[in-house]
Coordinates of N, CA and C in Angstrom, one line a residue:
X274 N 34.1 -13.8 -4.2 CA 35.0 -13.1 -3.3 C 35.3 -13.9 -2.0
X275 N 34.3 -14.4 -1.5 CA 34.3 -15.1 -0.4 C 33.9 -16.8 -0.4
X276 N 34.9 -17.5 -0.5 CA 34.3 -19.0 -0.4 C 33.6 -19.5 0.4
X277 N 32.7 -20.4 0.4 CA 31.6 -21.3 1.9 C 33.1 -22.1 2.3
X278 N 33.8 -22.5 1.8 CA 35.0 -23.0 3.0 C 36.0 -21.9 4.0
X279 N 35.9 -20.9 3.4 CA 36.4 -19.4 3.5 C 35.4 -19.3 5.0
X280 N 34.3 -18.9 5.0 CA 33.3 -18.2 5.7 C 33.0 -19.3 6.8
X281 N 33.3 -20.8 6.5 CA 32.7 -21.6 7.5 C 34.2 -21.7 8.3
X282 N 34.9 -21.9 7.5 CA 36.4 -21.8 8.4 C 36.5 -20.9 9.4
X283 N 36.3 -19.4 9.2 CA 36.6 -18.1 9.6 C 35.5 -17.6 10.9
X284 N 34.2 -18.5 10.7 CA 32.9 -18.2 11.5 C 33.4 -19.7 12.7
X285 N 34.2 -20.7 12.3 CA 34.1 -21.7 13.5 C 35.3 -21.4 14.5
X286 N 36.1 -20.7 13.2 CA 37.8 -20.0 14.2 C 37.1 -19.3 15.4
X287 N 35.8 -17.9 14.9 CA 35.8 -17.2 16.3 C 35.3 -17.7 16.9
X288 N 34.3 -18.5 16.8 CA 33.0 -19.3 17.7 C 33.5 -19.3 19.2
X289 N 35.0 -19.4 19.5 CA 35.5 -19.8 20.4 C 35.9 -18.5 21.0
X290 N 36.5 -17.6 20.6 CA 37.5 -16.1 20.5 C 36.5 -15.2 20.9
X291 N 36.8 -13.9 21.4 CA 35.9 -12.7 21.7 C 35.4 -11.9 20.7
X292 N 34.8 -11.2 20.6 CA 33.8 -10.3 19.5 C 35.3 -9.5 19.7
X293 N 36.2 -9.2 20.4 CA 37.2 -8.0 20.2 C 37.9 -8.4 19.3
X294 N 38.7 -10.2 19.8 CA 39.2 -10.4 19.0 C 39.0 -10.5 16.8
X295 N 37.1 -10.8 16.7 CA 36.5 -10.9 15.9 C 36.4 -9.5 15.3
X296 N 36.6 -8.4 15.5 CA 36.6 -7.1 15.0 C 37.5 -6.7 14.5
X297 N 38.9 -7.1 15.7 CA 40.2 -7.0 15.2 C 40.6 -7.5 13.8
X298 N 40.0 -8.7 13.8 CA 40.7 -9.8 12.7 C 39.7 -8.7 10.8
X299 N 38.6 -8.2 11.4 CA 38.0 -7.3 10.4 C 38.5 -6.7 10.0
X300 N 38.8 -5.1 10.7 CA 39.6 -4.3 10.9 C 41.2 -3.8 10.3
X301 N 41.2 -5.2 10.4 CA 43.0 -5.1 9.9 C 42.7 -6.3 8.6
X302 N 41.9 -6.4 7.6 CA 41.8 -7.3 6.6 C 40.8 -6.7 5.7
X303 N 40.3 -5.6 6.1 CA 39.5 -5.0 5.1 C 39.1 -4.0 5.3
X304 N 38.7 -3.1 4.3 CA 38.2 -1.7 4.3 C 37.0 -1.1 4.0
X305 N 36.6 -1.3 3.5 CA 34.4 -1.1 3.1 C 33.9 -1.1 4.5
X306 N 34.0 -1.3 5.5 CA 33.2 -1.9 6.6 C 32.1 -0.7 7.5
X307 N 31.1 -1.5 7.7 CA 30.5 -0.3 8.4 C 29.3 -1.3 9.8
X308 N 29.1 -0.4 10.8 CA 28.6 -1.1 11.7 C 27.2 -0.9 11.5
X309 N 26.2 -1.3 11.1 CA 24.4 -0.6 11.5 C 24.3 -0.6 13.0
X310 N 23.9 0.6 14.2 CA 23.4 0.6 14.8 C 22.2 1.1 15.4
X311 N 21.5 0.6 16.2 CA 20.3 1.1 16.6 C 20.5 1.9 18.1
X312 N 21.9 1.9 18.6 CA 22.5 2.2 19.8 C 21.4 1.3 21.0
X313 N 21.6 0.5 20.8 CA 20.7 -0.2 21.9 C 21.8 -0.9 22.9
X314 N 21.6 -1.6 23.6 CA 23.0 -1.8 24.4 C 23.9 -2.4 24.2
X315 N 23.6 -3.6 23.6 CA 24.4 -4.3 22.3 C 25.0 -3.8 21.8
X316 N 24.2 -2.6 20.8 CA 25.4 -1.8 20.2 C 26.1 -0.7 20.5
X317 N 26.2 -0.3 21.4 CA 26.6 0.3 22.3 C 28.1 0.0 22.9
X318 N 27.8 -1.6 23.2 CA 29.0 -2.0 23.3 C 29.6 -2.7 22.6
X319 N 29.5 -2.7 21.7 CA 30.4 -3.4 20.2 C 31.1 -1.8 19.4
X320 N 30.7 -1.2 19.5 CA 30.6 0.6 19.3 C 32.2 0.8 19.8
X321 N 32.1 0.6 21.5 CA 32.8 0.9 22.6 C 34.2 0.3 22.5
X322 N 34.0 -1.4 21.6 CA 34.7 -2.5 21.2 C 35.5 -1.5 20.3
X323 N 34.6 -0.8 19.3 CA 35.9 -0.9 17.6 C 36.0 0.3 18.0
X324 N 35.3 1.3 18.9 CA 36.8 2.6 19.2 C 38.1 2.8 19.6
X325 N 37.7 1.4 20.4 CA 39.7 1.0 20.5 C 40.0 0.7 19.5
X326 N 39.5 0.0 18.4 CA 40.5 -1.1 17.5 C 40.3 -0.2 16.4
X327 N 39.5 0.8 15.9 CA 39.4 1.7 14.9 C 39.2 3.1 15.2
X328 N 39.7 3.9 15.5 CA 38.7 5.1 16.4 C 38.0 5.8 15.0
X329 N 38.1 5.7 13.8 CA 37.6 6.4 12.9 C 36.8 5.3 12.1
X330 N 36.1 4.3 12.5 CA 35.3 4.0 11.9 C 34.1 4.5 11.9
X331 N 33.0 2.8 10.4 CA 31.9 4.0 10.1 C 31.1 3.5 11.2
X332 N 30.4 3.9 11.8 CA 28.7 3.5 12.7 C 27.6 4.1 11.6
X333 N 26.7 3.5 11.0 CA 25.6 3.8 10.5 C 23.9 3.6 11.4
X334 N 23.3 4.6 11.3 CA 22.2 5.2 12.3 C 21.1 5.1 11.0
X335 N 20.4 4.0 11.0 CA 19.2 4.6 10.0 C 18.2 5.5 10.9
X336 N 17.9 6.8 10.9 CA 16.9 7.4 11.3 C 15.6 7.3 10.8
X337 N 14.6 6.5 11.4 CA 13.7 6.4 10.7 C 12.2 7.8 10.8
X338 N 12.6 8.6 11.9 CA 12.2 9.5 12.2 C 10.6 9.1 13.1
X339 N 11.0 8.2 13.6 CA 9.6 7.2 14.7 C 10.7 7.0 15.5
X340 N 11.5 7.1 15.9 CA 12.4 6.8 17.0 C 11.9 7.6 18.4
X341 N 11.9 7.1 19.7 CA 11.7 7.5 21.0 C 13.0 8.7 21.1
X342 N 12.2 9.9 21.7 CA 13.4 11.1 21.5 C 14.6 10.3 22.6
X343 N 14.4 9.2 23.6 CA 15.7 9.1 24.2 C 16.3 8.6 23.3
X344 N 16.0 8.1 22.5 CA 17.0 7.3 21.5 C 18.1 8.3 20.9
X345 N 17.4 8.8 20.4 CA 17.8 10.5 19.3 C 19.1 11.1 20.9
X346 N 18.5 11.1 21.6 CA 19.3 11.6 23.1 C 20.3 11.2 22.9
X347 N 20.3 9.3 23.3 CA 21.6 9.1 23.4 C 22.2 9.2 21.9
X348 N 22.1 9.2 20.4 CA 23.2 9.0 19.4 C 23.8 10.7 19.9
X349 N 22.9 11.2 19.6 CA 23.6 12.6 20.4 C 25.1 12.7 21.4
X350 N 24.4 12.1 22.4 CA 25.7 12.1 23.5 C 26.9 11.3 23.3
X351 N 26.4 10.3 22.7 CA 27.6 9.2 22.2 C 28.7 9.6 20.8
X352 N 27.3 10.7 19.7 CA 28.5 10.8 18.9 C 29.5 11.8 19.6
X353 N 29.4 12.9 20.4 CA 29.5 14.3 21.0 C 30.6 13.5 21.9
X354 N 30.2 13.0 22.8 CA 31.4 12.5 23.5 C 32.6 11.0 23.4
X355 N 31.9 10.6 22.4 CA 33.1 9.9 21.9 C 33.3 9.7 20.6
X356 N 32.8 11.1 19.9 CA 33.4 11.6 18.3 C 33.4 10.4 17.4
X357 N 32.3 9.6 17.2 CA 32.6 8.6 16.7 C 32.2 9.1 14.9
X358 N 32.2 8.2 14.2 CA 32.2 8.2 12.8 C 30.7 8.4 12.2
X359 N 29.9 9.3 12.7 CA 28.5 8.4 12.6 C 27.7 9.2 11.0
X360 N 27.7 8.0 10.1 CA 26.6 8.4 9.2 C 24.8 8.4 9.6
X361 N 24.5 9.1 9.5 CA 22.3 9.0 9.8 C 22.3 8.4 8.2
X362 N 21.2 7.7 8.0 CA 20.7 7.6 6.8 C 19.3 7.7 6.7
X363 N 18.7 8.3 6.4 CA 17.0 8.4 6.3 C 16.5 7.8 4.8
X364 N 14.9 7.7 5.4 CA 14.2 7.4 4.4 C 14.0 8.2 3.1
X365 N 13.7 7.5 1.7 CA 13.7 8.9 0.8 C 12.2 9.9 0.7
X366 N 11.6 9.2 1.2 CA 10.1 9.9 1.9 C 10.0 10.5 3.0
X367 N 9.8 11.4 3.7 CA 9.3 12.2 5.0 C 7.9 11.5 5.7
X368 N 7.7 11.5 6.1 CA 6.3 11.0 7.2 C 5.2 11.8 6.8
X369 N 5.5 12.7 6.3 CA 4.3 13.6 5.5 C 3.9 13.0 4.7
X370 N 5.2 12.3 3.6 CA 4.6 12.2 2.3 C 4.3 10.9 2.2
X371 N 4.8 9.9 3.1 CA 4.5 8.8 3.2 C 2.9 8.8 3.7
X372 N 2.5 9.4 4.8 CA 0.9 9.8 4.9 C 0.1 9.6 3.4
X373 N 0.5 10.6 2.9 CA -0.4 10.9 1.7 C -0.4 9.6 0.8
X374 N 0.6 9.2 0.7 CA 0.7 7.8 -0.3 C -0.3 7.1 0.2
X375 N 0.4 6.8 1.7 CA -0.6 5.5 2.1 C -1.4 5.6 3.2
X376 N -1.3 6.9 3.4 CA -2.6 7.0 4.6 C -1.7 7.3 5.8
X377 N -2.5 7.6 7.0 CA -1.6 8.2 8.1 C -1.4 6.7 9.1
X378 N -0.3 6.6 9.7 CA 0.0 5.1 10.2 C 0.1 4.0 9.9
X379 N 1.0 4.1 8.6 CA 0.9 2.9 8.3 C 1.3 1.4 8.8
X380 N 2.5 2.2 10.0 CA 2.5 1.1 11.1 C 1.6 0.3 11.4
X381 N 0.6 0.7 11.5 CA -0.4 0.3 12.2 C -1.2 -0.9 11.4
X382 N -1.7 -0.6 10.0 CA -2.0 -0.7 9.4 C -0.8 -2.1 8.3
X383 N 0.1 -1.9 7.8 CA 0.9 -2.6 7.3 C 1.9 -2.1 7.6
X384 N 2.8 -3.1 8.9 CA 3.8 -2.4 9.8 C 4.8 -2.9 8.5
X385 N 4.8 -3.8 7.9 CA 5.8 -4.7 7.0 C 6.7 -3.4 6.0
X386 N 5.6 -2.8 5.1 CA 5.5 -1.9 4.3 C 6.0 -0.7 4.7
X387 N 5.7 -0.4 6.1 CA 6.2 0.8 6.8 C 8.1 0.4 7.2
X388 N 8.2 -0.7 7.6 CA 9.8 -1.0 7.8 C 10.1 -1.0 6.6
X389 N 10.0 -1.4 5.2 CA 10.4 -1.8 4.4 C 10.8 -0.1 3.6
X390 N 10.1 0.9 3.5 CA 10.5 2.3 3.7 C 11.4 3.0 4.2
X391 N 11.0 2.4 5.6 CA 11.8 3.6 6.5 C 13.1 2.8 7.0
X392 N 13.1 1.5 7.1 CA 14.3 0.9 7.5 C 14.9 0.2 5.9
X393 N 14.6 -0.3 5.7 CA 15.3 -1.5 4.5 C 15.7 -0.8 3.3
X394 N 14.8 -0.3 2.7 CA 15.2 0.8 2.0 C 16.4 1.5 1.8
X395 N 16.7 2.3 2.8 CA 18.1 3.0 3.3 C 19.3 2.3 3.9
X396 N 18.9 1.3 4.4 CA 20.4 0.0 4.2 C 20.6 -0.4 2.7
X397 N 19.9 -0.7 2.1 CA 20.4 -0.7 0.8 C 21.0 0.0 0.5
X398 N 20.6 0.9 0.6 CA 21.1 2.3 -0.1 C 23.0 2.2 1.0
X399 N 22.9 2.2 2.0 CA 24.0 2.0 2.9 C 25.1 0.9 2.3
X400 N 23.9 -0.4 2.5 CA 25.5 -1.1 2.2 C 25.7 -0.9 0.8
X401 N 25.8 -0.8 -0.3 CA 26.0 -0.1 -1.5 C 27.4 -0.1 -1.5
X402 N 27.7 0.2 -0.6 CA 29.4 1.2 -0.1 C 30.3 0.2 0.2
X403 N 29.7 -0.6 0.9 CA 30.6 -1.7 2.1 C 30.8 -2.9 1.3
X404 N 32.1 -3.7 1.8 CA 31.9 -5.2 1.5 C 31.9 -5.7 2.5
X405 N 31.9 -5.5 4.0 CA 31.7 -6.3 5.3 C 30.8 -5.3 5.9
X406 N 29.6 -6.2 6.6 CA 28.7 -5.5 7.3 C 28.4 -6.2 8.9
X407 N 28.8 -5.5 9.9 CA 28.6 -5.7 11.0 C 27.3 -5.1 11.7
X408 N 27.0 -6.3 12.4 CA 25.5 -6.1 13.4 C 25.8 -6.7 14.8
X409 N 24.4 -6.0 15.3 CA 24.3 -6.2 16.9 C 23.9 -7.6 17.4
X410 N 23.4 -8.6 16.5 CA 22.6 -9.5 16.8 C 23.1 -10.6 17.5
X411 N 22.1 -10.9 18.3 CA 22.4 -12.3 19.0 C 21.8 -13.2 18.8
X412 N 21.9 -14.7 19.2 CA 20.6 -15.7 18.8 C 20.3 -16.1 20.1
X413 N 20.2 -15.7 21.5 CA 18.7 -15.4 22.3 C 18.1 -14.4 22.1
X414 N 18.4 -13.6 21.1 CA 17.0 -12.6 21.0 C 15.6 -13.4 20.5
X415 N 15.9 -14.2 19.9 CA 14.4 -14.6 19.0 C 14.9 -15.7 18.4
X416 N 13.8 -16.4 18.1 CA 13.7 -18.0 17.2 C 14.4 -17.3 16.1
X417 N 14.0 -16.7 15.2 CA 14.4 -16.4 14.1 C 16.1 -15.9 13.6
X418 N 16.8 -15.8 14.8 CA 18.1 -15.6 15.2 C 19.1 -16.5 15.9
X419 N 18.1 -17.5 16.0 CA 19.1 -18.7 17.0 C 19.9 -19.8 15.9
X420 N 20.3 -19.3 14.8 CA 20.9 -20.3 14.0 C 22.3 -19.4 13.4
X421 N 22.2 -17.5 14.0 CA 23.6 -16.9 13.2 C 24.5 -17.3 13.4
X422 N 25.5 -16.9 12.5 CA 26.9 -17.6 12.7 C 27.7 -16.3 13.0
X423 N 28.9 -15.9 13.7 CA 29.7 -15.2 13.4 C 30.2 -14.4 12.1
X424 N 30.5 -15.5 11.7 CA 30.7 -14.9 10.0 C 30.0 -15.5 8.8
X425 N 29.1 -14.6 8.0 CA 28.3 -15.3 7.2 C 28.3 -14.3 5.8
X426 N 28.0 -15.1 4.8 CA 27.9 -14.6 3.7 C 26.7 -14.2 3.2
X427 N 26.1 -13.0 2.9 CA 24.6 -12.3 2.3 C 24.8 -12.1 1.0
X428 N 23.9 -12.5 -0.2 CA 23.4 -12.3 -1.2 C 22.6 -10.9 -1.0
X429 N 23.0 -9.9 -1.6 CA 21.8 -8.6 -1.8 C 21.3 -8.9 -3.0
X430 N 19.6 -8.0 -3.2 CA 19.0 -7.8 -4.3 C 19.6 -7.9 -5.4
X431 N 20.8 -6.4 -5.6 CA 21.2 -6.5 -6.9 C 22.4 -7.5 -7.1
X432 N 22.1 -8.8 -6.2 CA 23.4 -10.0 -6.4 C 24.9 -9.9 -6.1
X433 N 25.1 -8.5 -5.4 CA 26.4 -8.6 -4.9 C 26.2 -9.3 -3.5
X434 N 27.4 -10.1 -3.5 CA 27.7 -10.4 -2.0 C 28.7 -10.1 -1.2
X435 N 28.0 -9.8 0.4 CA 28.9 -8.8 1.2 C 28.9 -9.8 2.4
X436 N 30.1 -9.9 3.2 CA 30.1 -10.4 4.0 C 29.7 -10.2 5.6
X437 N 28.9 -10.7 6.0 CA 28.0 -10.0 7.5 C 29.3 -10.4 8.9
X438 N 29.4 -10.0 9.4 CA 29.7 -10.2 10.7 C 28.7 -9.8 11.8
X439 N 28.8 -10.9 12.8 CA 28.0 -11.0 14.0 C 28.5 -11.1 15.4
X440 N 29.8 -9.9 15.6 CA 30.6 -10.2 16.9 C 29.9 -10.8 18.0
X441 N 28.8 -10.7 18.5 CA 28.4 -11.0 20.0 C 27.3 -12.0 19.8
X442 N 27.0 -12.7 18.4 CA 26.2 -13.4 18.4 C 25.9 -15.0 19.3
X443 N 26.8 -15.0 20.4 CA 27.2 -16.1 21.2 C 26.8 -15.3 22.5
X444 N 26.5 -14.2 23.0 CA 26.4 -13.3 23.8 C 25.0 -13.6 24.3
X445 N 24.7 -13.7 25.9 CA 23.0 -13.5 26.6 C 23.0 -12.0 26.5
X446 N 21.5 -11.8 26.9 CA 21.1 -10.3 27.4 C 22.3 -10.4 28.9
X447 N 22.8 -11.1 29.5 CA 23.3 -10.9 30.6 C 24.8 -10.0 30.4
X448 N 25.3 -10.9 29.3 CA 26.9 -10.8 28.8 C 26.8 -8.9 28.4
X449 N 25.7 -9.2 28.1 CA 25.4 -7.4 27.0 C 25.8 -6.2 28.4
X450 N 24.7 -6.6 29.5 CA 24.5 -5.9 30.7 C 26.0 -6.0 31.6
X451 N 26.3 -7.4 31.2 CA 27.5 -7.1 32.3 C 28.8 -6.6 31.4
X452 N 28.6 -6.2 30.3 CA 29.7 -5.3 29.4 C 29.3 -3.9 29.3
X453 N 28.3 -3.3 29.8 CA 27.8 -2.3 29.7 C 28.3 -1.7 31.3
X454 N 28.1 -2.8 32.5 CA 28.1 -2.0 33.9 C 30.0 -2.5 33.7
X455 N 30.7 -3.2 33.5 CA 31.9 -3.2 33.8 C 32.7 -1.9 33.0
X456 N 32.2 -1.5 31.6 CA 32.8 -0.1 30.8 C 32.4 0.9 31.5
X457 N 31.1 1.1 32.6 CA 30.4 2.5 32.5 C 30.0 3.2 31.8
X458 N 29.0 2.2 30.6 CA 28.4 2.9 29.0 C 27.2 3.6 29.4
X459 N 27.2 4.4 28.8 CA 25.5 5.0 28.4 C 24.8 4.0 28.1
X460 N 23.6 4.1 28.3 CA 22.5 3.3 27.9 C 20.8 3.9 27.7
X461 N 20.2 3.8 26.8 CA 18.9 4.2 26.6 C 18.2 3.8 27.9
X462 N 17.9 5.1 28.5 CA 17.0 5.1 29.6 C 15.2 4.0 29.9
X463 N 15.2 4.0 28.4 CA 13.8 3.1 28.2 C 14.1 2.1 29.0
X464 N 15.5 0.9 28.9 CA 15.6 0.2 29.4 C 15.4 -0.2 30.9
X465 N 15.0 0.8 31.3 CA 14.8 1.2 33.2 C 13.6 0.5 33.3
X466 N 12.6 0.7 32.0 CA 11.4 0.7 32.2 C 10.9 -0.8 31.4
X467 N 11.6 -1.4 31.4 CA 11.5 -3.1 31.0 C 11.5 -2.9 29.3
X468 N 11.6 -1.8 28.6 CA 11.7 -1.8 27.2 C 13.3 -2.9 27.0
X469 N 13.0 -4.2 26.8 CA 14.2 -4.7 26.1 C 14.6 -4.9 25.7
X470 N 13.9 -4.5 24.2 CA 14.4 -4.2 22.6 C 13.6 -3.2 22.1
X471 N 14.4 -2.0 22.1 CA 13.9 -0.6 21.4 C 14.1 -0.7 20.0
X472 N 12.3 -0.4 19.4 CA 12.7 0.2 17.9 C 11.8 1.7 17.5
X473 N 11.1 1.5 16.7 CA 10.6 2.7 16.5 C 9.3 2.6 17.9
X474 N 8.8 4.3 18.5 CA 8.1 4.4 19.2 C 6.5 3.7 18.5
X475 N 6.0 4.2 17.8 CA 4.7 3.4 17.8 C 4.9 2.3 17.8
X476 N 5.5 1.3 17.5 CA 5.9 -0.3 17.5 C 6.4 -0.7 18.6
X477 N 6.6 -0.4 19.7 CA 7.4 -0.9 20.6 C 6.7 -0.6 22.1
X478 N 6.8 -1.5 23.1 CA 6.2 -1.5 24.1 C 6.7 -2.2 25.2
X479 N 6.9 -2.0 26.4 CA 7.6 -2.7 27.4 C 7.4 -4.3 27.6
X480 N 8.0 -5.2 27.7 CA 7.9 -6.5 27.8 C 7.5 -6.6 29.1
X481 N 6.6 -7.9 29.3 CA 5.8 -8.0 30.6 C 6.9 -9.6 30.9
X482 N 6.7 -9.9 32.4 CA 7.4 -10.5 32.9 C 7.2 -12.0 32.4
X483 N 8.4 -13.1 31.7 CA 8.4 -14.0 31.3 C 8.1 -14.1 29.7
X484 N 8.0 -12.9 29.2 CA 7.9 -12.6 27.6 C 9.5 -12.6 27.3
X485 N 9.4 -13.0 26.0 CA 10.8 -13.0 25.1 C 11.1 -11.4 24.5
X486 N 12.1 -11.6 24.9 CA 13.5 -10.3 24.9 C 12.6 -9.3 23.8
X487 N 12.1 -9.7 22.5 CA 11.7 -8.9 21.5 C 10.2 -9.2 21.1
X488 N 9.5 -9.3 22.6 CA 8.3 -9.4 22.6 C 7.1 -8.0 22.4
X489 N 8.0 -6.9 22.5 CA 7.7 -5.7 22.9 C 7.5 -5.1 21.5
X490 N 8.6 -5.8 20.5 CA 8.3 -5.1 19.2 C 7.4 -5.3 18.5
X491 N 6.4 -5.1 17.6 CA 5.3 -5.0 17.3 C 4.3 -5.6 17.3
X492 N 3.5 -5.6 18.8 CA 3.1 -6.8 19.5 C 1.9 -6.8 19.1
X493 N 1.2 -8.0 18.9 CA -0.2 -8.9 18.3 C -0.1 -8.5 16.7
X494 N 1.1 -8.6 16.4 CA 1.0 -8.5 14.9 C 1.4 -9.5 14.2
X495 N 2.2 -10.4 15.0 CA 2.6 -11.6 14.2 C 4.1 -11.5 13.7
X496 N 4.8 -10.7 14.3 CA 5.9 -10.0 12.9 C 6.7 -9.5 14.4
X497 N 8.0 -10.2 14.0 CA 9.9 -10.8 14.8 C 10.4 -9.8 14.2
X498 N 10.7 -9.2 13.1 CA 11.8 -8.9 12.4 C 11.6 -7.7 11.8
X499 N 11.9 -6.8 11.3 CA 11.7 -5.3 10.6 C 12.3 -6.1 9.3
X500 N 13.1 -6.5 8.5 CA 13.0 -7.3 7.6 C 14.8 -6.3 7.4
X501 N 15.2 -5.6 8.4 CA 16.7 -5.1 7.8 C 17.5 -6.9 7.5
X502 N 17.4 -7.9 9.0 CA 18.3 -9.1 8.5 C 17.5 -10.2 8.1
X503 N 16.5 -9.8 7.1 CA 16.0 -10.8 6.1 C 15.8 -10.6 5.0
X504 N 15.9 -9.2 4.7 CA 16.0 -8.8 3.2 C 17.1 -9.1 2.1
X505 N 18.6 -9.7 2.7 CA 19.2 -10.6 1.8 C 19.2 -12.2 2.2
X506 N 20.0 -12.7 1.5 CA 19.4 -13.9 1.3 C 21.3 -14.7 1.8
X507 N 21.1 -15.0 2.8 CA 22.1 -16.0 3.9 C 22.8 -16.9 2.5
X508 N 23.7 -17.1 2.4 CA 24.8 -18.0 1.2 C 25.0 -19.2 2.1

């Protein structure tokens, strides 16, 4: 469906052009499309981006039910006051029953297994639906992100391929902040408190001064990634 001259052409076009423009060009060229977000500020304002250019698109929320209640706060206020399209997707286990399987915390214990449940799992199940999937990511969040492209092509498990979009992947934590205070967006309050990558509450911890942006997420465990943008396989 999608050529590597297709995808390399289309990812060097925006490299230069705005994430608006890069939504737009989505937007009006295809229909499957859905955003994953974690409402973090990033997505927040990529959110803020396709209300103008779609007002009825999808935003997908995996709830993993470990989320910090401000989190849960803001999708609340955000869907309520700007009516947005928002699917939740949850895990097919409850926290109870996942206990009993594997014991109580598995975060703790095998955080890998525990994302792979409560997050990876239910994007599957998500993109299922979609042929274009848009994310928050940038490449100064982390080594393991400093090579995305704009537009890229994903191999899933059962071998379909869907096309990823990465509007702000050219974007600092600065660009994020200063698109956040020039809209007047909501923002997760953690962030006050040096949290500057929110994910689930037991995993996550404030970054200490001169630590990397996603240092906070599952710290002394060895482990960048919840495995949502490593579980297909980059074309």
């Amino acid at each position: 469906m999608f050529t590597k001259e297709f995808v390399k052409e289309r990812s060097e076009h925006f490299e230069n052009l705005s994430a608006e423009e890069l939504l737009k060009w989505v937007y009006s060229n295809f229909k499957n499309v859905g955003f994953t977000s974690s409402f973090s500020a990033d997505d927040v304002s990529i959110i803020h981006m396709i209300k103008q250019i779609k007002s009825d698109a999808l935003i997908i929320f995996i709830d993993t039910d470990f989320h910090f209640p401000e989190t849960y706060e803001l999708v609340e206020k955000i869907k309520k006051e700007w009516d947005i399209n928002l699917r939740v997707i949850k895990p097919e286990i409850t926290v109870e029953e996942q206990n009993r399987l594997y014991g109580e915390n598995l975060y703790e214990k095998d955080p890998d297994k525990c994302c792979f449940i409560r997050k990876v799992q239910p994007l599957k199940r998500a993109l299922n639906d979609l042929d274009v999937w848009i994310t928050g990511m940038r490449r100064d969040q982390s080594p393991t992100r400093a090579n995305i492209g704009k537009v890229e092509t994903h191999r899933l498990p059962d071998g379909r391929v869907i096309l990823k979009i990465n509007p702000i992947a050219d974007w600092t934590r600065k660009d994020v902040w200063r698109y956040v205070e020039e809209n007047n967006l909501p923002y997760n309050p953690l962030y006050d408190r040096n949290y500057l990558s929110i994910g689930c509450a037991p995993c996550t911890r404030p970054v200490f001064e001169g630590e990397d942006e996603r240092a906070g997420r599952w710290a002394g465990k060895g482990k960048l990634e919840c495995g949502l943008h490593t579980f297909t396989e980059k074309e």
